[in-house]
Amino acid sequence: MRLKIRNRLLEDAFLLLSGNSINAACQLATTLLLANTLSSTGWGTLAVIISFVQVIETLFAAKSWQLVSSHALAHLKHSPRRFSAHFSGYFCTEICSNAVATGIAMMVLPLAFGLANLNETYISAGSIYALSILFRFSGSAGAILRQTGKYHWQSLHAATLGIARLTGFAITLSFSHDPAILLTCLFIIESIWHIGLTFLAGIVLTQHGIQLRNLTHNVARRLKHINIKLVVTSHCANLVKVTSREIDVIFVSAFSGPEIAGIIKVYKSVLRAILILSDPLANAAFSRFINLQNEPQISAKIRLLILKLLALGAAIATISLATLLSALFVFWSDYSQLPSPTESGYFLTYSVGIWIAVAGFCLPPANLALKRYSFALKLNCSVAFVYLASLAILSPLYGAIGAGTAFAIAHVIWGLSYVLALGKISQNSDV
């Protein structure tokens, strides 16, 4: 049984990895294409706008896919009515929060442009891309596909999205370098793919006897009975992970200019490509942790699985970073006009945080499987505060290097806190 579970985990992770690898490769190629084709100011402006929209989405749009996995999908086979009640409540909460986040992005966009030293003539471009938040509701659809074994569907979705983005930008750049047109292209492609993944999940639900009328029945009443604490906890758990991807670009633009922000955006894309290895493993591991909930001695089994996955994550992180640094040292000058990442203090300090994130890929899924929601909420709020404080202090003093150092500090605290907390599981079998 253990061998079967381990093989299934690797098989599911490989399916996700294949699609995410293609997506990440295309995204990196897209970033390099834009950075090498546009002027430094044009690319910097585009990079800051994209980062700003993603930060606003992270702060105000509640992503409910983890709650759908842990609280709704358990009822899919045995109680379609209960599944529909849980799923529609969480899904509608996500859609409503997306609308709120879109409105906030529109309102604060002029202020953000001023703080980030951007040309106000590009505000219309930012407004267009801000509308994409409305359609970013496919997380729950992905959770449904994973929990029902449709990993190949999600893998195909990720791969085709990356290809479509790269192709769309390549065609658009052939006749225009206008940020508004480029961001309109990105908005249309991403929205279509989010809607498409949700449609695929709808097909799966139909196969399990869930009809649209089941999901839309008494939606207002279901929203009133949503566990707000769970939604807030799940939302805050994503803040550090997602906000840390982009907010430093805004800080660097504010204190060092959009040109430098555009350069570190490229460096981030290169380093974050390594996360294609950890994200599929984390998604696959989450399902395995959930499946252990009904077994005896759950705490001991989860703790043993955590130790094995931490060792696996550390090995993957070390090998990946060593390979990436070697490749950059040899090939970077042949494919980009930007300064070499290996000579950048930002790149080197940011890589420390990436190593910790990859090595600890199993920690958040294990914590959620143990239903330690309060711990996740407190930890992620604390780490977010430390990260923002570090950015605010170090970025004005040291520029991009300070931003990279702040990222490393936040992830050191994040990793140590999870390890110390989950290390006590064996001492409390009732966790």
Tab-separated table of C-alpha atoms in Angstrom:
chain	number	residue	atom	x	y	z
A	1	MET	CA	0.000	0.000	0.000
A	2	ARG	CA	2.798	2.446	0.909
A	3	LEU	CA	4.591	1.731	-2.362
A	4	LYS	CA	1.355	2.266	-4.258
A	5	ILE	CA	0.756	5.626	-2.581
A	6	ARG	CA	4.355	6.711	-3.227
A	7	ASN	CA	4.169	5.721	-6.897
A	8	ARG	CA	0.814	7.468	-7.308
A	9	LEU	CA	2.215	10.621	-5.716
A	10	LEU	CA	5.162	10.658	-8.118
A	11	GLU	CA	2.931	9.887	-11.098
A	12	ASP	CA	0.505	12.712	-10.285
A	13	ALA	CA	3.355	15.107	-9.569
A	14	PHE	CA	5.017	14.202	-12.873
A	15	LEU	CA	1.834	14.952	-14.816
A	16	LEU	CA	1.566	18.369	-13.192
A	17	LEU	CA	5.300	18.926	-13.583
A	18	SER	CA	5.238	18.283	-17.318
A	19	GLY	CA	2.544	20.901	-17.927
A	20	ASN	CA	4.002	23.383	-15.472
A	21	SER	CA	7.470	22.931	-17.009
A	22	ILE	CA	6.195	23.907	-20.433
A	23	ASN	CA	4.283	26.815	-18.895
A	24	ALA	CA	7.332	28.036	-16.956
A	25	ALA	CA	9.628	27.697	-19.972
A	26	CYS	CA	7.207	29.687	-22.123
A	27	GLN	CA	6.761	32.286	-19.390
A	28	LEU	CA	10.517	32.723	-19.062
A	29	ALA	CA	10.839	32.975	-22.835
A	30	THR	CA	8.030	35.550	-22.846
A	31	THR	CA	9.763	37.603	-20.150
A	32	LEU	CA	13.080	37.565	-22.015
A	33	LEU	CA	11.303	38.427	-25.280
A	34	LEU	CA	9.618	41.467	-23.740
A	35	ALA	CA	12.735	42.589	-21.840
A	36	ASN	CA	14.932	42.369	-24.956
A	37	THR	CA	12.375	43.888	-27.360
A	38	LEU	CA	10.925	46.782	-25.368
A	39	SER	CA	12.858	49.763	-24.056
A	40	SER	CA	14.056	49.525	-20.456
A	41	THR	CA	11.364	51.997	-19.384
A	42	GLY	CA	8.657	50.238	-21.404
A	43	TRP	CA	9.479	46.816	-19.999
A	44	GLY	CA	9.876	48.213	-16.494
A	45	THR	CA	6.432	49.848	-16.703
A	46	LEU	CA	4.856	46.633	-17.976
A	47	ALA	CA	6.527	44.585	-15.229
A	48	VAL	CA	5.392	46.929	-12.444
A	49	ILE	CA	1.781	46.981	-13.711
A	50	ILE	CA	1.634	43.188	-13.808
A	51	SER	CA	3.153	42.967	-10.339
A	52	PHE	CA	0.762	45.583	-8.960
A	53	VAL	CA	-2.321	43.750	-10.235
A	54	GLN	CA	-1.094	40.451	-8.819
A	55	VAL	CA	-0.396	42.046	-5.436
A	56	ILE	CA	-3.895	43.563	-5.256
A	57	GLU	CA	-5.418	40.226	-6.236
A	58	THR	CA	-3.452	38.484	-3.507
A	59	LEU	CA	-4.422	40.993	-0.841
A	60	PHE	CA	-8.152	41.195	-1.532
A	61	ALA	CA	-9.267	38.162	-3.592
A	62	ALA	CA	-9.958	35.074	-1.474
A	63	LYS	CA	-8.728	31.896	-3.175
A	64	SER	CA	-10.806	28.962	-1.975
A	65	TRP	CA	-9.299	25.950	-3.741
A	66	GLN	CA	-7.740	24.533	-0.564
A	67	LEU	CA	-11.061	24.821	1.289
A	68	VAL	CA	-12.824	23.145	-1.621
A	69	SER	CA	-10.271	20.314	-1.387
A	70	SER	CA	-10.547	19.829	2.368
A	71	HIS	CA	-14.221	20.647	3.026
A	72	ALA	CA	-16.216	20.063	-0.173
A	73	LEU	CA	-14.621	17.325	-2.271
A	74	ALA	CA	-14.797	14.818	0.585
A	75	HIS	CA	-18.587	14.752	-0.012
A	76	LEU	CA	-18.501	14.526	-3.817
A	77	LYS	CA	-19.049	10.765	-4.093
A	78	HIS	CA	-21.270	10.141	-1.081
A	79	SER	CA	-23.310	13.325	-0.650
A	80	PRO	CA	-23.661	15.481	-3.783
A	81	ARG	CA	-26.061	17.788	-1.945
A	82	ARG	CA	-23.554	18.545	0.807
A	83	PHE	CA	-20.782	18.970	-1.756
A	84	SER	CA	-22.897	21.476	-3.688
A	85	ALA	CA	-23.593	23.453	-0.526
A	86	HIS	CA	-19.921	23.715	0.437
A	87	PHE	CA	-18.572	24.246	-3.072
A	88	SER	CA	-21.029	26.911	-4.219
A	89	GLY	CA	-20.518	28.864	-0.988
A	90	TYR	CA	-16.733	28.937	-1.300
A	91	PHE	CA	-16.791	29.502	-5.060
A	92	CYS	CA	-19.206	32.432	-4.840
A	93	THR	CA	-17.088	33.915	-2.053
A	94	GLU	CA	-14.112	33.813	-4.400
A	95	ILE	CA	-16.026	35.454	-7.253
A	96	CYS	CA	-17.345	38.233	-4.989
A	97	SER	CA	-13.891	38.908	-3.574
A	98	ASN	CA	-12.484	39.038	-7.120
A	99	ALA	CA	-14.987	41.779	-7.940
A	100	VAL	CA	-13.983	43.707	-4.809
A	101	ALA	CA	-10.280	43.325	-5.646
A	102	THR	CA	-10.912	44.608	-9.180
A	103	GLY	CA	-12.656	47.716	-7.858
A	104	ILE	CA	-9.842	48.391	-5.380
A	105	ALA	CA	-7.214	47.980	-8.100
A	106	MET	CA	-8.992	50.538	-10.254
A	107	MET	CA	-9.231	53.034	-7.393
A	108	VAL	CA	-5.642	52.857	-6.159
A	109	LEU	CA	-4.025	52.567	-9.596
A	110	PRO	CA	-3.261	56.332	-9.936
A	111	LEU	CA	-1.686	56.370	-6.466
A	112	ALA	CA	0.401	53.297	-7.292
A	113	PHE	CA	1.664	54.931	-10.484
A	114	GLY	CA	2.834	57.948	-8.535
A	115	LEU	CA	4.581	55.913	-5.846
A	116	ALA	CA	6.293	53.627	-8.388
A	117	ASN	CA	7.548	56.516	-10.568
A	118	LEU	CA	5.547	55.381	-13.606
A	119	ASN	CA	4.340	57.563	-16.462
A	120	GLU	CA	0.651	58.364	-15.872
A	121	THR	CA	-0.119	58.003	-19.586
A	122	TYR	CA	-0.048	54.229	-19.035
A	123	ILE	CA	-2.841	54.209	-16.421
A	124	SER	CA	-5.295	52.975	-19.078
A	125	ALA	CA	-3.022	49.972	-19.668
A	126	GLY	CA	-3.094	49.196	-15.945
A	127	SER	CA	-6.887	49.508	-15.854
A	128	ILE	CA	-7.261	47.016	-18.686
A	129	TYR	CA	-5.099	44.414	-16.999
A	130	ALA	CA	-6.785	44.985	-13.620
A	131	LEU	CA	-10.001	43.621	-15.159
A	132	SER	CA	-8.320	40.217	-15.429
A	133	ILE	CA	-8.798	39.755	-11.662
A	134	LEU	CA	-12.513	39.224	-12.312
A	135	PHE	CA	-11.831	36.005	-14.219
A	136	ARG	CA	-9.190	34.462	-11.961
A	137	PHE	CA	-11.523	31.948	-10.350
A	138	SER	CA	-10.147	28.682	-11.726
A	139	GLY	CA	-8.295	27.570	-8.568
A	140	SER	CA	-11.254	25.533	-7.334
A	141	ALA	CA	-11.595	24.009	-10.792
A	142	GLY	CA	-8.000	22.840	-10.584
A	143	ALA	CA	-8.655	21.318	-7.151
A	144	ILE	CA	-11.610	19.366	-8.553
A	145	LEU	CA	-9.525	18.012	-11.424
A	146	ARG	CA	-6.698	16.951	-9.078
A	147	GLN	CA	-8.961	15.298	-6.513
A	148	THR	CA	-10.787	13.358	-9.220
A	149	GLY	CA	-7.569	12.166	-10.826
A	150	LYS	CA	-7.692	14.430	-13.902
A	151	TYR	CA	-4.096	15.565	-13.529
A	152	HIS	CA	-3.514	15.277	-17.267
A	153	TRP	CA	-6.282	17.832	-17.916
A	154	GLN	CA	-4.704	20.410	-15.656
A	155	SER	CA	-1.276	19.646	-17.097
A	156	LEU	CA	-2.573	20.275	-20.613
A	157	HIS	CA	-4.206	23.498	-19.447
A	158	ALA	CA	-0.962	24.824	-17.957
A	159	ALA	CA	1.079	23.907	-21.040
A	160	THR	CA	-1.325	25.460	-23.540
A	161	LEU	CA	-1.621	28.641	-21.438
A	162	GLY	CA	2.145	29.164	-21.568
A	163	ILE	CA	2.248	28.529	-25.308
A	164	ALA	CA	-0.694	30.862	-25.925
A	165	ARG	CA	0.926	33.695	-23.928
A	166	LEU	CA	4.227	33.377	-25.769
A	167	THR	CA	2.549	33.166	-29.176
A	168	GLY	CA	0.200	36.049	-28.392
A	169	PHE	CA	3.011	38.373	-27.342
A	170	ALA	CA	5.207	37.377	-30.289
A	171	ILE	CA	2.409	38.260	-32.724
A	172	THR	CA	1.463	41.465	-30.908
A	173	LEU	CA	5.054	42.704	-30.725
A	174	SER	CA	5.312	42.365	-34.498
A	175	PHE	CA	2.990	45.370	-34.939
A	176	SER	CA	2.895	47.236	-31.598
A	177	HIS	CA	4.960	47.949	-28.479
A	178	ASP	CA	2.127	49.837	-26.781
A	179	PRO	CA	1.732	48.567	-23.154
A	180	ALA	CA	-2.064	48.924	-23.394
A	181	ILE	CA	-2.237	46.613	-26.415
A	182	LEU	CA	0.221	44.128	-24.903
A	183	LEU	CA	-1.708	43.957	-21.621
A	184	THR	CA	-5.012	43.622	-23.493
A	185	CYS	CA	-3.553	40.597	-25.251
A	186	LEU	CA	-2.487	39.114	-21.910
A	187	PHE	CA	-5.880	39.868	-20.335
A	188	ILE	CA	-7.792	38.100	-23.111
A	189	ILE	CA	-5.583	34.994	-23.150
A	190	GLU	CA	-5.515	34.499	-19.374
A	191	SER	CA	-9.270	35.065	-19.007
A	192	ILE	CA	-10.127	32.538	-21.718
A	193	TRP	CA	-7.914	29.915	-20.091
A	194	HIS	CA	-9.373	30.507	-16.603
A	195	ILE	CA	-12.889	30.094	-17.988
A	196	GLY	CA	-11.783	27.012	-19.925
A	197	LEU	CA	-10.406	25.237	-16.846
A	198	THR	CA	-13.637	25.977	-14.969
A	199	PHE	CA	-15.594	24.502	-17.865
A	200	LEU	CA	-13.532	21.296	-17.673
A	201	ALA	CA	-14.270	21.038	-13.947
A	202	GLY	CA	-17.963	21.458	-14.750
A	203	ILE	CA	-17.764	18.434	-17.042
A	204	VAL	CA	-16.237	16.369	-14.219
A	205	LEU	CA	-18.949	17.465	-11.783
A	206	THR	CA	-21.639	16.533	-14.307
A	207	GLN	CA	-20.129	13.055	-14.552
A	208	HIS	CA	-20.526	12.778	-10.765
A	209	GLY	CA	-24.184	13.765	-10.915
A	210	ILE	CA	-23.754	17.422	-9.942
A	211	GLN	CA	-25.964	19.701	-12.017
A	212	LEU	CA	-25.773	23.476	-12.368
A	213	ARG	CA	-29.073	23.881	-10.533
A	214	ASN	CA	-27.560	22.070	-7.536
A	215	LEU	CA	-24.774	24.633	-7.350
A	216	THR	CA	-26.982	27.703	-7.822
A	217	HIS	CA	-29.688	26.658	-5.355
A	218	ASN	CA	-29.954	28.949	-2.296
A	219	VAL	CA	-26.626	30.625	-3.022
A	220	ALA	CA	-27.423	33.615	-0.790
A	221	ARG	CA	-28.249	31.322	2.121
A	222	ARG	CA	-25.061	29.312	1.581
A	223	LEU	CA	-22.976	32.481	1.581
A	224	LYS	CA	-24.446	33.461	4.964
A	225	HIS	CA	-23.333	30.130	6.439
A	226	ILE	CA	-19.745	30.324	5.149
A	227	ASN	CA	-17.126	29.827	7.856
A	228	ILE	CA	-15.440	33.226	7.605
A	229	LYS	CA	-12.579	32.157	9.866
A	230	LEU	CA	-11.639	29.361	7.483
A	231	VAL	CA	-11.819	31.690	4.482
A	232	VAL	CA	-9.649	34.318	6.195
A	233	THR	CA	-7.160	31.700	7.382
A	234	SER	CA	-6.842	30.125	3.938
A	235	HIS	CA	-6.521	33.570	2.364
A	236	CYS	CA	-3.811	34.703	4.765
A	237	ALA	CA	-1.936	31.436	4.239
A	238	ASN	CA	-1.451	32.475	0.614
A	239	LEU	CA	-0.349	36.034	1.344
A	240	VAL	CA	3.342	35.357	1.966
A	241	LYS	CA	3.657	32.866	-0.846
A	242	VAL	CA	1.994	34.969	-3.537
A	243	THR	CA	2.566	38.564	-2.412
A	244	SER	CA	6.283	37.927	-2.015
A	245	ARG	CA	6.446	37.102	-5.701
A	246	GLU	CA	5.672	40.616	-6.842
A	247	ILE	CA	5.619	43.297	-4.161
A	248	ASP	CA	9.378	43.805	-4.182
A	249	VAL	CA	9.139	44.885	-7.822
A	250	ILE	CA	6.936	47.779	-6.701
A	251	PHE	CA	9.335	48.728	-3.878
A	252	VAL	CA	12.349	48.643	-6.197
A	253	SER	CA	10.503	50.746	-8.768
A	254	ALA	CA	9.655	53.295	-6.078
A	255	PHE	CA	13.228	53.631	-4.749
A	256	SER	CA	15.389	52.685	-7.740
A	257	GLY	CA	13.171	53.337	-10.779
A	258	PRO	CA	11.144	51.135	-13.182
A	259	GLU	CA	14.264	50.282	-15.226
A	260	ILE	CA	15.846	48.411	-12.287
A	261	ALA	CA	12.454	46.925	-11.409
A	262	GLY	CA	12.253	45.476	-14.916
A	263	ILE	CA	15.658	43.827	-14.506
A	264	ILE	CA	14.794	42.163	-11.203
A	265	LYS	CA	11.485	41.023	-12.707
A	266	VAL	CA	13.532	39.038	-15.217
A	267	TYR	CA	15.786	37.655	-12.477
A	268	LYS	CA	12.734	36.627	-10.448
A	269	SER	CA	11.265	34.817	-13.446
A	270	VAL	CA	14.495	32.875	-13.889
A	271	LEU	CA	14.677	31.841	-10.229
A	272	ARG	CA	10.993	31.125	-9.804
A	273	ALA	CA	11.181	28.684	-12.700
A	274	ILE	CA	12.610	26.295	-10.105
A	275	LEU	CA	9.237	26.317	-8.339
A	276	ILE	CA	7.815	24.254	-11.181
A	277	LEU	CA	9.394	21.360	-9.289
A	278	SER	CA	7.833	22.133	-5.911
A	279	ASP	CA	4.311	23.280	-6.799
A	280	PRO	CA	3.218	19.993	-8.455
A	281	LEU	CA	4.700	18.024	-5.573
A	282	ALA	CA	2.910	20.229	-3.055
A	283	ASN	CA	-0.434	19.854	-4.839
A	284	ALA	CA	-0.030	16.100	-5.104
A	285	ALA	CA	1.187	15.830	-1.486
A	286	PHE	CA	-1.845	17.766	-0.241
A	287	SER	CA	-4.153	15.099	-1.619
A	288	ARG	CA	-2.084	12.397	0.106
A	289	PHE	CA	-2.172	14.223	3.435
A	290	ILE	CA	-5.953	14.550	3.120
A	291	ASN	CA	-6.254	10.805	2.427
A	292	LEU	CA	-4.396	10.036	5.672
A	293	GLN	CA	-7.010	11.806	7.788
A	294	ASN	CA	-9.141	8.692	8.294
A	295	GLU	CA	-6.250	6.376	9.145
A	296	PRO	CA	-5.141	5.471	12.703
A	297	GLN	CA	-2.108	7.231	14.182
A	298	ILE	CA	-2.492	10.071	11.714
A	299	SER	CA	0.027	12.327	13.487
A	300	ALA	CA	2.846	9.776	13.378
A	301	LYS	CA	2.204	8.932	9.735
A	302	ILE	CA	2.066	12.559	8.663
A	303	ARG	CA	5.239	13.354	10.604
A	304	LEU	CA	7.083	10.475	8.893
A	305	LEU	CA	5.833	11.609	5.480
A	306	ILE	CA	6.943	15.181	6.245
A	307	LEU	CA	10.489	14.062	7.080
A	308	LYS	CA	10.773	12.090	3.838
A	309	LEU	CA	9.390	14.932	1.745
A	310	LEU	CA	11.674	17.487	3.413
A	311	ALA	CA	14.699	15.387	2.477
A	312	LEU	CA	13.372	15.087	-1.065
A	313	GLY	CA	12.710	18.837	-1.241
A	314	ALA	CA	16.189	19.753	0.013
A	315	ALA	CA	17.815	17.505	-2.594
A	316	ILE	CA	15.668	18.921	-5.391
A	317	ALA	CA	16.339	22.524	-4.306
A	318	THR	CA	20.117	22.053	-4.114
A	319	ILE	CA	20.461	20.250	-7.435
A	320	SER	CA	18.136	22.682	-9.209
A	321	LEU	CA	19.892	25.821	-8.014
A	322	ALA	CA	23.348	24.421	-8.781
A	323	THR	CA	22.235	23.462	-12.294
A	324	LEU	CA	20.576	26.829	-12.883
A	325	LEU	CA	23.604	28.847	-11.732
A	326	SER	CA	25.926	26.806	-13.932
A	327	ALA	CA	23.678	27.250	-16.973
A	328	LEU	CA	23.361	31.005	-16.407
A	329	PHE	CA	27.113	31.426	-16.048
A	330	VAL	CA	27.715	29.710	-19.388
A	331	PHE	CA	24.776	30.794	-21.567
A	332	TRP	CA	23.281	34.072	-20.233
A	333	SER	CA	25.326	36.460	-22.382
A	334	ASP	CA	24.257	34.608	-25.541
A	335	TYR	CA	20.518	35.090	-24.960
A	336	SER	CA	20.114	38.394	-23.103
A	337	GLN	CA	21.520	41.897	-23.131
A	338	LEU	CA	20.787	42.352	-19.424
A	339	PRO	CA	23.538	42.120	-16.748
A	340	SER	CA	24.354	38.562	-15.681
A	341	PRO	CA	22.190	37.339	-12.759
A	342	THR	CA	25.156	35.541	-11.177
A	343	GLU	CA	26.768	38.938	-10.552
A	344	SER	CA	23.637	40.399	-8.946
A	345	GLY	CA	23.310	40.639	-5.165
A	346	TYR	CA	19.522	40.572	-5.563
A	347	PHE	CA	19.670	37.314	-7.492
A	348	LEU	CA	21.929	35.599	-4.947
A	349	THR	CA	19.944	36.666	-1.866
A	350	TYR	CA	16.611	35.876	-3.533
A	351	SER	CA	17.899	32.387	-4.351
A	352	VAL	CA	18.190	31.660	-0.603
A	353	GLY	CA	14.450	32.184	-0.197
A	354	ILE	CA	13.726	30.083	-3.276
A	355	TRP	CA	15.809	27.204	-1.855
A	356	ILE	CA	13.786	27.273	1.376
A	357	ALA	CA	10.474	27.438	-0.507
A	358	VAL	CA	11.369	24.409	-2.641
A	359	ALA	CA	12.848	22.398	0.223
A	360	GLY	CA	9.780	23.026	2.393
A	361	PHE	CA	7.143	22.395	-0.270
A	362	CYS	CA	5.334	19.860	1.945
A	363	LEU	CA	4.981	22.038	5.067
A	364	PRO	CA	1.833	24.096	4.245
A	365	PRO	CA	-0.103	21.071	2.870
A	366	ALA	CA	0.773	19.040	5.981
A	367	ASN	CA	-0.311	21.865	8.246
A	368	LEU	CA	-3.661	22.230	6.486
A	369	ALA	CA	-4.227	18.472	6.547
A	370	LEU	CA	-3.808	18.603	10.336
A	371	LYS	CA	-6.364	21.465	10.399
A	372	ARG	CA	-3.963	23.805	12.193
A	373	TYR	CA	-5.697	26.841	10.710
A	374	SER	CA	-4.971	29.210	13.584
A	375	PHE	CA	-1.262	28.450	13.417
A	376	ALA	CA	-1.192	29.070	9.670
A	377	LEU	CA	-3.032	32.359	10.115
A	378	LYS	CA	-0.698	33.638	12.848
A	379	LEU	CA	2.469	32.480	11.092
A	380	ASN	CA	1.644	33.914	7.711
A	381	CYS	CA	0.495	37.226	9.143
A	382	SER	CA	3.713	37.457	11.166
A	383	VAL	CA	5.931	36.564	8.209
A	384	ALA	CA	4.067	39.009	5.966
A	385	PHE	CA	4.666	41.755	8.517
A	386	VAL	CA	8.375	40.903	8.779
A	387	TYR	CA	8.719	40.812	4.995
A	388	LEU	CA	7.020	44.168	4.451
A	389	ALA	CA	8.975	45.759	7.295
A	390	SER	CA	12.238	44.397	5.906
A	391	LEU	CA	11.383	45.685	2.434
A	392	ALA	CA	10.487	49.111	3.790
A	393	ILE	CA	13.773	49.325	5.717
A	394	LEU	CA	16.224	47.634	3.344
A	395	SER	CA	14.964	48.750	-0.087
A	396	PRO	CA	15.600	52.485	0.446
A	397	LEU	CA	19.049	51.728	1.884
A	398	TYR	CA	20.336	49.000	-0.417
A	399	GLY	CA	17.968	49.011	-3.406
A	400	ALA	CA	17.467	45.676	-5.156
A	401	ILE	CA	19.911	43.845	-2.867
A	402	GLY	CA	17.857	44.965	0.122
A	403	ALA	CA	14.691	43.576	-1.510
A	404	GLY	CA	16.349	40.209	-2.102
A	405	THR	CA	17.607	40.108	1.488
A	406	ALA	CA	14.108	40.831	2.805
A	407	PHE	CA	12.779	37.871	0.787
A	408	ALA	CA	15.447	35.583	2.250
A	409	ILE	CA	14.754	36.744	5.842
A	410	ALA	CA	11.008	36.133	5.492
A	411	HIS	CA	11.511	32.597	4.171
A	412	VAL	CA	14.029	31.675	6.857
A	413	ILE	CA	11.439	32.603	9.496
A	414	TRP	CA	8.682	30.816	7.572
A	415	GLY	CA	10.624	27.568	7.188
A	416	LEU	CA	11.956	27.414	10.755
A	417	SER	CA	8.517	28.146	12.236
A	418	TYR	CA	6.847	25.352	10.288
A	419	VAL	CA	9.597	22.844	11.070
A	420	LEU	CA	9.559	23.610	14.803
A	421	ALA	CA	5.758	23.483	15.015
A	422	LEU	CA	5.256	20.324	12.979
A	423	GLY	CA	8.163	18.676	14.810
A	424	LYS	CA	5.972	18.559	17.917
A	425	ILE	CA	3.271	16.494	16.222
A	426	SER	CA	4.452	13.207	17.732
A	427	GLN	CA	4.091	14.730	21.209
A	428	ASN	CA	0.412	15.432	20.687
A	429	SER	CA	-1.562	12.745	18.890
A	430	ASP	CA	-4.722	14.806	19.109
A	431	VAL	CA	-3.496	17.594	16.798
